[in-house]
mmCIF file of C-alpha atoms in Angstrom:
data_model
loop_
_atom_site.group_PDB
_atom_site.id
_atom_site.type_symbol
_atom_site.label_atom_id
_atom_site.label_comp_id
_atom_site.label_asym_id
_atom_site.label_seq_id
_atom_site.Cartn_x
_atom_site.Cartn_y
_atom_site.Cartn_z
ATOM 1 C CA MET A 22 142.435 -76.619 -188.921
ATOM 2 C CA GLY A 23 138.767 -76.775 -188.043
ATOM 3 C CA ARG A 24 136.781 -79.828 -187.152
ATOM 4 C CA ARG A 25 135.811 -82.039 -189.959
ATOM 5 C CA ASP A 26 134.711 -85.469 -190.724
ATOM 6 C CA VAL A 27 137.778 -87.646 -190.926
ATOM 7 C CA GLY A 28 135.792 -90.588 -192.169
ATOM 8 C CA ALA A 29 136.916 -90.067 -195.769
ATOM 9 C CA GLY A 30 139.423 -92.736 -196.593
ATOM 10 C CA ALA A 31 138.625 -94.707 -193.454
ATOM 11 C CA GLN A 32 138.085 -98.390 -193.982
ATOM 12 C CA LEU A 33 136.266 -101.059 -192.128
ATOM 13 C CA LEU A 34 138.995 -103.546 -191.416
ATOM 14 C CA LEU A 35 137.310 -106.300 -189.492
ATOM 15 C CA ALA A 36 133.968 -107.317 -188.083
ATOM 16 C CA ALA A 37 133.454 -110.244 -185.753
ATOM 17 C CA SER A 38 130.331 -111.593 -187.402
ATOM 18 C CA GLY A 39 128.311 -111.055 -190.465
ATOM 19 C CA ASP A 40 125.320 -111.682 -192.623
ATOM 20 C CA GLU A 41 126.153 -110.998 -196.265
ATOM 21 C CA ARG A 42 122.864 -109.085 -196.558
ATOM 22 C CA PHE A 43 124.121 -106.585 -193.965
ATOM 23 C CA PRO A 44 127.851 -106.140 -194.485
ATOM 24 C CA PRO A 45 129.904 -104.057 -192.017
ATOM 25 C CA GLU A 46 130.682 -101.518 -194.765
ATOM 26 C CA GLY A 47 127.171 -100.190 -194.044
ATOM 27 C CA ILE A 48 128.602 -98.647 -190.884
ATOM 28 C CA LEU A 49 130.840 -96.228 -192.785
ATOM 29 C CA ASP A 50 128.713 -95.240 -195.770
ATOM 30 C CA GLY A 51 127.152 -92.317 -193.899
ATOM 31 C CA ASN A 52 123.684 -93.782 -194.302
ATOM 32 C CA THR A 53 121.702 -95.045 -191.298
ATOM 33 C CA GLU A 54 119.541 -97.217 -193.562
ATOM 34 C CA THR A 55 122.411 -99.596 -194.221
ATOM 35 C CA PHE A 56 123.639 -101.484 -191.204
ATOM 36 C CA TRP A 57 125.778 -104.285 -189.893
ATOM 37 C CA MET A 58 123.912 -106.940 -187.967
ATOM 38 C CA THR A 59 125.599 -109.191 -185.428
ATOM 39 C CA THR A 60 124.726 -112.866 -185.701
ATOM 40 C CA GLY A 61 124.766 -114.015 -182.109
ATOM 41 C CA MET A 62 126.880 -114.141 -178.945
ATOM 42 C CA PHE A 63 128.965 -111.434 -177.292
ATOM 43 C CA PRO A 64 131.425 -109.773 -177.396
ATOM 44 C CA GLN A 65 131.228 -108.452 -180.952
ATOM 45 C CA GLU A 66 133.653 -106.032 -182.486
ATOM 46 C CA PHE A 67 134.628 -104.046 -185.544
ATOM 47 C CA VAL A 68 137.725 -102.052 -186.399
ATOM 48 C CA ILE A 69 137.868 -98.810 -188.382
ATOM 49 C CA SER A 70 141.244 -97.860 -189.857
ATOM 50 C CA PHE A 71 142.344 -94.450 -191.065
ATOM 51 C CA PRO A 72 144.926 -93.914 -193.804
ATOM 52 C CA ASP A 73 146.956 -91.730 -191.428
ATOM 53 C CA LEU A 74 147.066 -90.808 -187.808
ATOM 54 C CA VAL A 75 144.063 -88.649 -186.798
ATOM 55 C CA GLN A 76 143.280 -86.442 -183.801
ATOM 56 C CA ILE A 77 139.789 -87.349 -182.684
ATOM 57 C CA ASN A 78 137.412 -84.795 -181.164
ATOM 58 C CA ASN A 79 134.155 -86.641 -181.410
ATOM 59 C CA VAL A 80 132.850 -90.115 -182.188
ATOM 60 C CA LYS A 81 129.170 -90.638 -182.853
ATOM 61 C CA ILE A 82 127.439 -93.987 -183.256
ATOM 62 C CA HIS A 83 123.940 -94.886 -184.464
ATOM 63 C CA CYS A 84 123.008 -98.380 -183.361
ATOM 64 C CA PHE A 85 120.215 -100.567 -181.957
ATOM 65 C CA ASN A 86 120.016 -102.731 -178.841
ATOM 66 C CA VAL A 87 123.662 -102.166 -177.925
ATOM 67 C CA CYS A 88 124.257 -102.154 -174.155
ATOM 68 C CA GLY A 89 127.917 -102.269 -173.072
ATOM 69 C CA LEU A 90 130.180 -100.548 -175.585
ATOM 70 C CA SER A 91 133.834 -99.613 -175.421
ATOM 71 C CA ILE A 92 136.062 -97.826 -177.909
ATOM 72 C CA GLU A 93 139.760 -98.523 -178.111
ATOM 73 C CA THR A 94 142.521 -96.817 -180.065
ATOM 74 C CA SER A 95 145.708 -97.987 -181.655
ATOM 75 C CA LEU A 96 148.533 -95.793 -182.931
ATOM 76 C CA ALA A 97 150.392 -98.625 -184.553
ATOM 77 C CA LYS A 98 150.540 -99.135 -188.296
ATOM 78 C CA ASP A 99 148.826 -102.494 -187.937
ATOM 79 C CA PRO A 100 145.708 -102.801 -185.800
ATOM 80 C CA VAL A 101 147.437 -104.078 -182.667
ATOM 81 C CA ASP A 102 148.169 -102.743 -179.174
ATOM 82 C CA PHE A 103 144.751 -101.244 -178.568
ATOM 83 C CA GLU A 104 144.195 -99.077 -175.529
ATOM 84 C CA LEU A 105 140.870 -98.228 -173.962
ATOM 85 C CA LEU A 106 139.594 -94.797 -174.945
ATOM 86 C CA CYS A 107 136.132 -94.804 -173.378
ATOM 87 C CA GLU A 108 133.331 -97.134 -172.380
ATOM 88 C CA LYS A 109 129.679 -96.725 -171.666
ATOM 89 C CA GLU A 110 126.429 -98.538 -171.026
ATOM 90 C CA LEU A 111 124.007 -97.190 -173.573
ATOM 91 C CA LEU A 112 120.369 -96.491 -172.786
ATOM 92 C CA ARG A 113 117.782 -98.795 -174.231
ATOM 93 C CA SER A 114 115.690 -97.433 -177.054
ATOM 94 C CA GLU A 115 112.453 -99.172 -178.008
ATOM 95 C CA ASP A 116 111.429 -97.879 -181.390
ATOM 96 C CA GLN A 117 114.239 -95.777 -182.750
ATOM 97 C CA LEU A 118 117.981 -96.056 -183.134
ATOM 98 C CA GLN A 119 120.272 -95.314 -180.232
ATOM 99 C CA VAL A 120 122.505 -92.318 -180.862
ATOM 100 C CA GLN A 121 125.540 -91.929 -178.665
ATOM 101 C CA GLU A 122 128.279 -89.305 -178.861
ATOM 102 C CA PHE A 123 131.691 -89.586 -177.300
ATOM 103 C CA GLU A 124 133.486 -86.232 -176.912
ATOM 104 C CA GLN A 125 137.237 -86.663 -176.847
ATOM 105 C CA ARG A 126 140.186 -84.449 -176.131
ATOM 106 C CA GLU A 127 143.546 -85.139 -177.606
ATOM 107 C CA ALA A 128 142.876 -88.657 -178.625
ATOM 108 C CA SER A 129 144.901 -89.804 -181.572
ATOM 109 C CA ALA A 130 144.432 -92.997 -183.425
ATOM 110 C CA ARG A 131 145.183 -94.814 -186.583
ATOM 111 C CA HIS A 132 142.695 -97.557 -185.758
ATOM 112 C CA LEU A 133 139.512 -97.535 -183.692
ATOM 113 C CA ARG A 134 138.135 -100.737 -182.268
ATOM 114 C CA PHE A 135 134.513 -100.845 -181.120
ATOM 115 C CA VAL A 136 133.773 -103.693 -178.729
ATOM 116 C CA ILE A 137 130.150 -104.522 -177.953
ATOM 117 C CA HIS A 138 130.196 -106.419 -174.676
ATOM 118 C CA SER A 139 126.475 -106.921 -174.258
ATOM 119 C CA GLY A 140 123.122 -106.107 -175.772
ATOM 120 C CA PHE A 141 119.502 -105.593 -174.871
ATOM 121 C CA ASP A 142 118.803 -108.419 -177.293
ATOM 122 C CA HIS A 143 120.639 -111.424 -178.755
ATOM 123 C CA PHE A 144 121.383 -109.438 -181.913
ATOM 124 C CA VAL A 145 122.413 -105.823 -182.274
ATOM 125 C CA SER A 146 122.893 -103.575 -185.286
ATOM 126 C CA VAL A 147 125.275 -100.720 -186.009
ATOM 127 C CA HIS A 148 124.052 -98.224 -188.591
ATOM 128 C CA LYS A 149 126.554 -95.417 -188.697
ATOM 129 C CA VAL A 150 129.779 -94.292 -187.103
ATOM 130 C CA SER A 151 131.055 -90.783 -187.722
ATOM 131 C CA VAL A 152 134.372 -89.488 -186.490
ATOM 132 C CA GLU A 153 135.213 -85.806 -186.261
ATOM 133 C CA GLY A 154 138.710 -84.478 -185.832
ATOM 134 C CA GLU A 155 141.800 -83.474 -187.691
ATOM 135 C CA ALA A 156 144.325 -85.357 -189.665
ATOM 136 C CA ALA A 157 147.379 -85.257 -187.422
ATOM 137 C CA ASN A 158 149.669 -84.065 -190.199
ATOM 138 C CA ASP A 159 147.420 -81.117 -191.243
ATOM 139 C CA MET B 16 123.584 -117.310 -196.287
ATOM 140 C CA VAL B 17 124.256 -116.572 -192.669
ATOM 141 C CA LYS B 18 125.905 -118.496 -189.897
ATOM 142 C CA LEU B 19 124.396 -117.643 -186.526
ATOM 143 C CA ARG B 20 125.962 -118.473 -183.187
ATOM 144 C CA ALA B 21 124.156 -119.295 -179.985
ATOM 145 C CA LYS B 22 125.292 -120.232 -176.553
ATOM 146 C CA CYS B 23 122.951 -123.100 -175.701
ATOM 147 C CA ILE B 24 122.602 -123.978 -172.037
ATOM 148 C CA VAL B 25 121.994 -127.655 -171.211
ATOM 149 C CA ALA B 26 120.580 -127.589 -167.700
ATOM 150 C CA GLY B 27 118.702 -129.727 -165.201
ATOM 151 C CA ASP B 28 119.196 -131.772 -162.054
ATOM 152 C CA PRO B 29 122.236 -134.034 -161.631
ATOM 153 C CA ALA B 30 122.268 -137.421 -163.387
ATOM 154 C CA VAL B 31 119.280 -136.816 -165.673
ATOM 155 C CA GLY B 32 121.507 -137.391 -168.710
ATOM 156 C CA LYS B 33 122.523 -133.897 -169.825
ATOM 157 C CA SER B 34 126.078 -134.915 -170.670
ATOM 158 C CA ALA B 35 124.947 -138.116 -172.359
ATOM 159 C CA LEU B 36 122.479 -136.181 -174.510
ATOM 160 C CA ALA B 37 125.021 -133.505 -175.398
ATOM 161 C CA GLN B 38 127.695 -136.064 -176.246
ATOM 162 C CA VAL B 39 125.407 -138.282 -178.293
ATOM 163 C CA PHE B 40 124.243 -135.207 -180.214
ATOM 164 C CA ARG B 41 127.709 -133.857 -180.756
ATOM 165 C CA SER B 42 129.108 -137.168 -181.958
ATOM 166 C CA GLU B 43 126.001 -137.925 -184.072
ATOM 167 C CA SER B 44 125.277 -141.003 -181.989
ATOM 168 C CA ALA B 45 128.825 -142.340 -182.150
ATOM 169 C CA HIS B 46 129.359 -141.922 -178.461
ATOM 170 C CA PHE B 47 127.183 -142.698 -175.446
ATOM 171 C CA PRO B 48 129.129 -142.390 -172.175
ATOM 172 C CA LYS B 49 128.422 -145.723 -170.465
ATOM 173 C CA ASN B 50 129.803 -144.749 -167.091
ATOM 174 C CA TYR B 51 128.451 -141.842 -165.118
ATOM 175 C CA THR B 52 130.833 -138.957 -164.553
ATOM 176 C CA LEU B 53 129.722 -135.961 -162.570
ATOM 177 C CA THR B 54 130.145 -132.787 -164.585
ATOM 178 C CA THR B 55 131.857 -130.119 -162.534
ATOM 179 C CA GLY B 56 131.265 -126.587 -163.778
ATOM 180 C CA VAL B 57 130.599 -126.419 -167.502
ATOM 181 C CA GLU B 58 131.800 -128.428 -170.483
ATOM 182 C CA VAL B 59 131.492 -126.900 -173.924
ATOM 183 C CA PHE B 60 130.754 -128.689 -177.202
ATOM 184 C CA VAL B 61 130.286 -126.973 -180.534
ATOM 185 C CA LYS B 62 127.912 -128.360 -183.123
ATOM 186 C CA SER B 63 126.558 -126.763 -186.258
ATOM 187 C CA VAL B 64 122.924 -127.276 -187.293
ATOM 188 C CA SER B 65 121.625 -126.499 -190.798
ATOM 189 C CA ILE B 66 118.304 -124.726 -191.041
ATOM 190 C CA PRO B 67 115.939 -126.509 -193.454
ATOM 191 C CA ASP B 68 114.876 -124.640 -196.623
ATOM 192 C CA THR B 69 117.683 -122.087 -196.246
ATOM 193 C CA ASN B 70 121.446 -121.959 -196.709
ATOM 194 C CA ASP B 71 121.722 -120.772 -193.130
ATOM 195 C CA SER B 72 123.098 -122.576 -190.127
ATOM 196 C CA VAL B 73 123.268 -122.107 -186.398
ATOM 197 C CA GLU B 74 126.413 -123.000 -184.541
ATOM 198 C CA LEU B 75 125.368 -124.180 -181.103
ATOM 199 C CA PHE B 76 127.895 -123.743 -178.317
ATOM 200 C CA LEU B 77 126.470 -126.341 -175.961
ATOM 201 C CA LEU B 78 127.147 -125.486 -172.333
ATOM 202 C CA ASP B 79 126.775 -128.841 -170.627
ATOM 203 C CA SER B 80 126.290 -127.499 -167.113
ATOM 204 C CA SER B 81 126.664 -129.251 -163.799
ATOM 205 C CA GLY B 82 123.346 -129.858 -162.042
ATOM 206 C CA LYS B 83 124.992 -129.840 -158.621
ATOM 207 C CA GLU B 84 124.131 -126.799 -156.547
ATOM 208 C CA ILE B 85 127.667 -126.559 -155.232
ATOM 209 C CA PHE B 86 128.893 -125.619 -158.724
ATOM 210 C CA TYR B 87 126.067 -123.225 -159.520
ATOM 211 C CA ASP B 88 127.921 -119.957 -158.866
ATOM 212 C CA MET B 89 130.600 -121.033 -161.288
ATOM 213 C CA VAL B 90 128.033 -122.248 -163.817
ATOM 214 C CA ALA B 91 125.980 -119.035 -163.631
ATOM 215 C CA LYS B 92 128.983 -116.995 -164.756
ATOM 216 C CA GLN B 93 129.154 -118.977 -167.988
ATOM 217 C CA TRP B 94 125.462 -118.546 -168.706
ATOM 218 C CA GLU B 95 125.603 -114.806 -169.431
ATOM 219 C CA ASN B 96 124.101 -113.783 -172.753
ATOM 220 C CA SER B 97 122.815 -117.241 -173.590
ATOM 221 C CA GLY B 98 120.778 -117.738 -176.741
ATOM 222 C CA ALA B 99 118.970 -121.031 -176.120
ATOM 223 C CA LEU B 100 118.110 -123.474 -173.361
ATOM 224 C CA CYS B 101 117.765 -127.248 -173.404
ATOM 225 C CA LEU B 102 116.134 -128.135 -170.112
ATOM 226 C CA VAL B 103 116.507 -131.828 -169.244
ATOM 227 C CA TYR B 104 114.819 -134.044 -166.669
ATOM 228 C CA ASP B 105 114.600 -137.804 -166.113
ATOM 229 C CA ILE B 106 111.128 -139.288 -166.734
ATOM 230 C CA THR B 107 111.701 -141.752 -163.864
ATOM 231 C CA ASN B 108 112.574 -138.996 -161.404
ATOM 232 C CA GLU B 109 109.799 -136.639 -160.374
ATOM 233 C CA VAL B 110 112.087 -134.435 -158.312
ATOM 234 C CA SER B 111 114.112 -133.659 -161.440
ATOM 235 C CA PHE B 112 110.891 -132.637 -163.215
ATOM 236 C CA ASN B 113 109.874 -130.373 -160.336
ATOM 237 C CA SER B 114 113.261 -128.648 -160.487
ATOM 238 C CA CYS B 115 112.706 -127.556 -164.076
ATOM 239 C CA SER B 116 110.974 -124.304 -163.143
ATOM 240 C CA LYS B 117 113.985 -123.344 -161.022
ATOM 241 C CA TRP B 118 116.437 -124.020 -163.872
ATOM 242 C CA LEU B 119 114.227 -122.218 -166.361
ATOM 243 C CA GLU B 120 113.995 -119.133 -164.184
ATOM 244 C CA ARG B 121 117.744 -119.063 -163.642
ATOM 245 C CA ALA B 122 118.506 -119.360 -167.339
ATOM 246 C CA ARG B 123 115.970 -116.737 -168.379
ATOM 247 C CA ALA B 124 117.427 -114.267 -165.900
ATOM 248 C CA GLN B 125 120.706 -114.430 -167.856
ATOM 249 C CA ALA B 126 119.322 -113.992 -171.380
ATOM 250 C CA PRO B 127 119.523 -110.612 -173.141
ATOM 251 C CA GLY B 128 116.111 -108.979 -172.832
ATOM 252 C CA GLY B 129 114.940 -112.031 -170.851
ATOM 253 C CA GLN B 130 113.935 -113.762 -174.069
ATOM 254 C CA LEU B 131 115.292 -117.279 -174.469
ATOM 255 C CA PRO B 132 114.193 -119.972 -176.918
ATOM 256 C CA ALA B 133 113.888 -123.128 -174.815
ATOM 257 C CA VAL B 134 112.810 -126.761 -174.986
ATOM 258 C CA LEU B 135 111.949 -129.291 -172.302
ATOM 259 C CA VAL B 136 113.420 -132.772 -172.701
ATOM 260 C CA GLY B 137 112.214 -135.841 -170.814
ATOM 261 C CA ASN B 138 115.180 -138.214 -171.058
ATOM 262 C CA LYS B 139 115.586 -141.969 -170.382
ATOM 263 C CA THR B 140 112.560 -143.266 -172.308
ATOM 264 C CA ASP B 141 114.422 -146.599 -172.330
ATOM 265 C CA LEU B 142 113.327 -146.823 -168.675
ATOM 266 C CA ALA B 143 109.652 -146.246 -169.526
ATOM 267 C CA ALA B 144 108.618 -149.080 -167.169
ATOM 268 C CA ARG B 145 109.809 -146.918 -164.277
ATOM 269 C CA ARG B 146 108.245 -143.711 -165.534
ATOM 270 C CA THR B 147 106.892 -141.436 -162.793
ATOM 271 C CA VAL B 148 106.237 -138.304 -164.872
ATOM 272 C CA GLU B 149 103.452 -138.676 -167.420
ATOM 273 C CA TYR B 150 104.010 -137.379 -170.944
ATOM 274 C CA LYS B 151 100.878 -135.247 -170.781
ATOM 275 C CA GLU B 152 101.821 -133.626 -167.482
ATOM 276 C CA ALA B 153 105.263 -132.632 -168.797
ATOM 277 C CA GLU B 154 103.880 -131.447 -172.113
ATOM 278 C CA GLU B 155 101.292 -129.267 -170.370
ATOM 279 C CA TRP B 156 103.806 -127.682 -168.065
ATOM 280 C CA ALA B 157 106.155 -127.048 -171.007
ATOM 281 C CA ALA B 158 103.350 -125.448 -173.018
ATOM 282 C CA SER B 159 102.421 -123.231 -170.072
ATOM 283 C CA GLN B 160 106.009 -121.938 -170.129
ATOM 284 C CA GLY B 161 106.117 -121.547 -173.897
ATOM 285 C CA LEU B 162 108.475 -124.501 -174.405
ATOM 286 C CA GLU B 163 108.290 -127.310 -176.909
ATOM 287 C CA TYR B 164 108.389 -130.777 -175.340
ATOM 288 C CA PHE B 165 110.414 -133.790 -176.477
ATOM 289 C CA GLU B 166 111.200 -137.205 -175.063
ATOM 290 C CA THR B 167 114.514 -138.837 -175.752
ATOM 291 C CA SER B 168 116.696 -141.769 -174.896
ATOM 292 C CA ALA B 169 120.325 -140.815 -175.127
ATOM 293 C CA LYS B 170 121.179 -144.443 -174.362
ATOM 294 C CA GLU B 171 119.116 -145.841 -177.235
ATOM 295 C CA MET B 172 120.068 -142.839 -179.400
ATOM 296 C CA GLU B 173 116.409 -142.011 -179.839
ATOM 297 C CA ASN B 174 115.201 -138.565 -180.829
ATOM 298 C CA TYR B 175 118.370 -136.966 -179.489
ATOM 299 C CA GLU B 176 118.689 -134.491 -182.373
ATOM 300 C CA THR B 177 115.149 -133.121 -182.393
ATOM 301 C CA PRO B 178 115.356 -130.815 -179.360
ATOM 302 C CA PHE B 179 118.561 -129.183 -180.616
ATOM 303 C CA HIS B 180 117.232 -128.794 -184.149
ATOM 304 C CA SER B 181 114.121 -127.164 -182.732
ATOM 305 C CA LEU B 182 116.250 -124.733 -180.716
ATOM 306 C CA ALA B 183 118.386 -123.859 -183.728
ATOM 307 C CA ARG B 184 115.253 -123.148 -185.778
ATOM 308 C CA ALA B 185 113.786 -120.998 -183.004
ATOM 309 C CA PHE B 186 117.017 -119.023 -182.714
ATOM 310 C CA HIS B 187 117.109 -118.531 -186.480
ATOM 311 C CA ARG B 188 113.463 -117.410 -186.483
ATOM 312 C CA MET B 189 114.241 -114.898 -183.753
ATOM 313 C CA TYR B 190 117.124 -113.530 -185.839
ATOM 314 C CA GLU B 191 114.924 -113.050 -188.895
ATOM 315 C CA GLU B 192 112.329 -111.262 -186.747
ATOM 316 C CA ARG B 193 114.993 -108.903 -185.426
ATOM 317 C CA VAL B 194 116.234 -108.190 -188.939
ATOM 318 C CA GLU B 195 112.688 -107.180 -189.929
ATOM 319 C CA LEU B 196 112.371 -105.035 -186.811
ATOM 320 C CA VAL B 197 115.628 -103.199 -187.501
ATOM 321 C CA LYS B 198 114.661 -102.689 -191.161
ATOM 322 C CA SER B 199 111.373 -101.160 -190.030
ATOM 323 C CA LEU B 200 113.234 -98.588 -187.932
ATOM 324 C CA VAL B 201 115.355 -97.111 -190.714
#
């Protein structure tokens, strides 16, 4: 099985804050023009759930003003028992979106939790998350 | 409709009335603490403020912070990523006014991007006969720092809401500006 986008069927399960004008579903619609905006204070988080277990090769995020970011995985059926997958301080970007890729080897997950620990501003936005990999049962 | 959240630091020298102001505001004037208790570290109160002409609100997490230097290391930890600052001094105590620049600098150093909506509050107007800091002097200093200036009496329950409402509006304004900025990028 080659690499492919495993985003199909993924759902946005939870987001820590929200403005109804910018719902978290904007993160997964593949479009950077729709975004989720946080509404103050840190940490902030959102959880993406897959219908089945997936092997993840690559996670890519388009966002703005995010500083400390960590990604956690859960193998459980329900989004519990998260374990740290990777964390990074992103570089500041003044007039365009930040784009950050996380290459992974042999990471499996049913749920991915993104925790934003800090920002370069009071409010940050997340525009797109794409996950490449293989469905574990392929 | 959006509900914003901001950590709002209440800072200033000891015994200027930070806790009294925070408690009178939180309880909507039901409670003025008659006896002085030294705040050690930070006490947190949550209070929601509606933004006029919108359906939006800002939930202020008031961090009533000890003014004693001995607690400052502990206090500073709690100030990370703050969204607003209510800087308080006592109009009968010039030293407390002179300390304001120190508190302002400390709070700004902890704000994301260094940008922090802030107000200056001269408290204890009930003791106006003993005033040592003139209104104009305080207002000018505040303006030079980009702060709005208010005078209050927590004891007489006077004007205690205005500084917090102003902060909530400023935080909300900042949010709307950021939304426009992000929209312009995509």
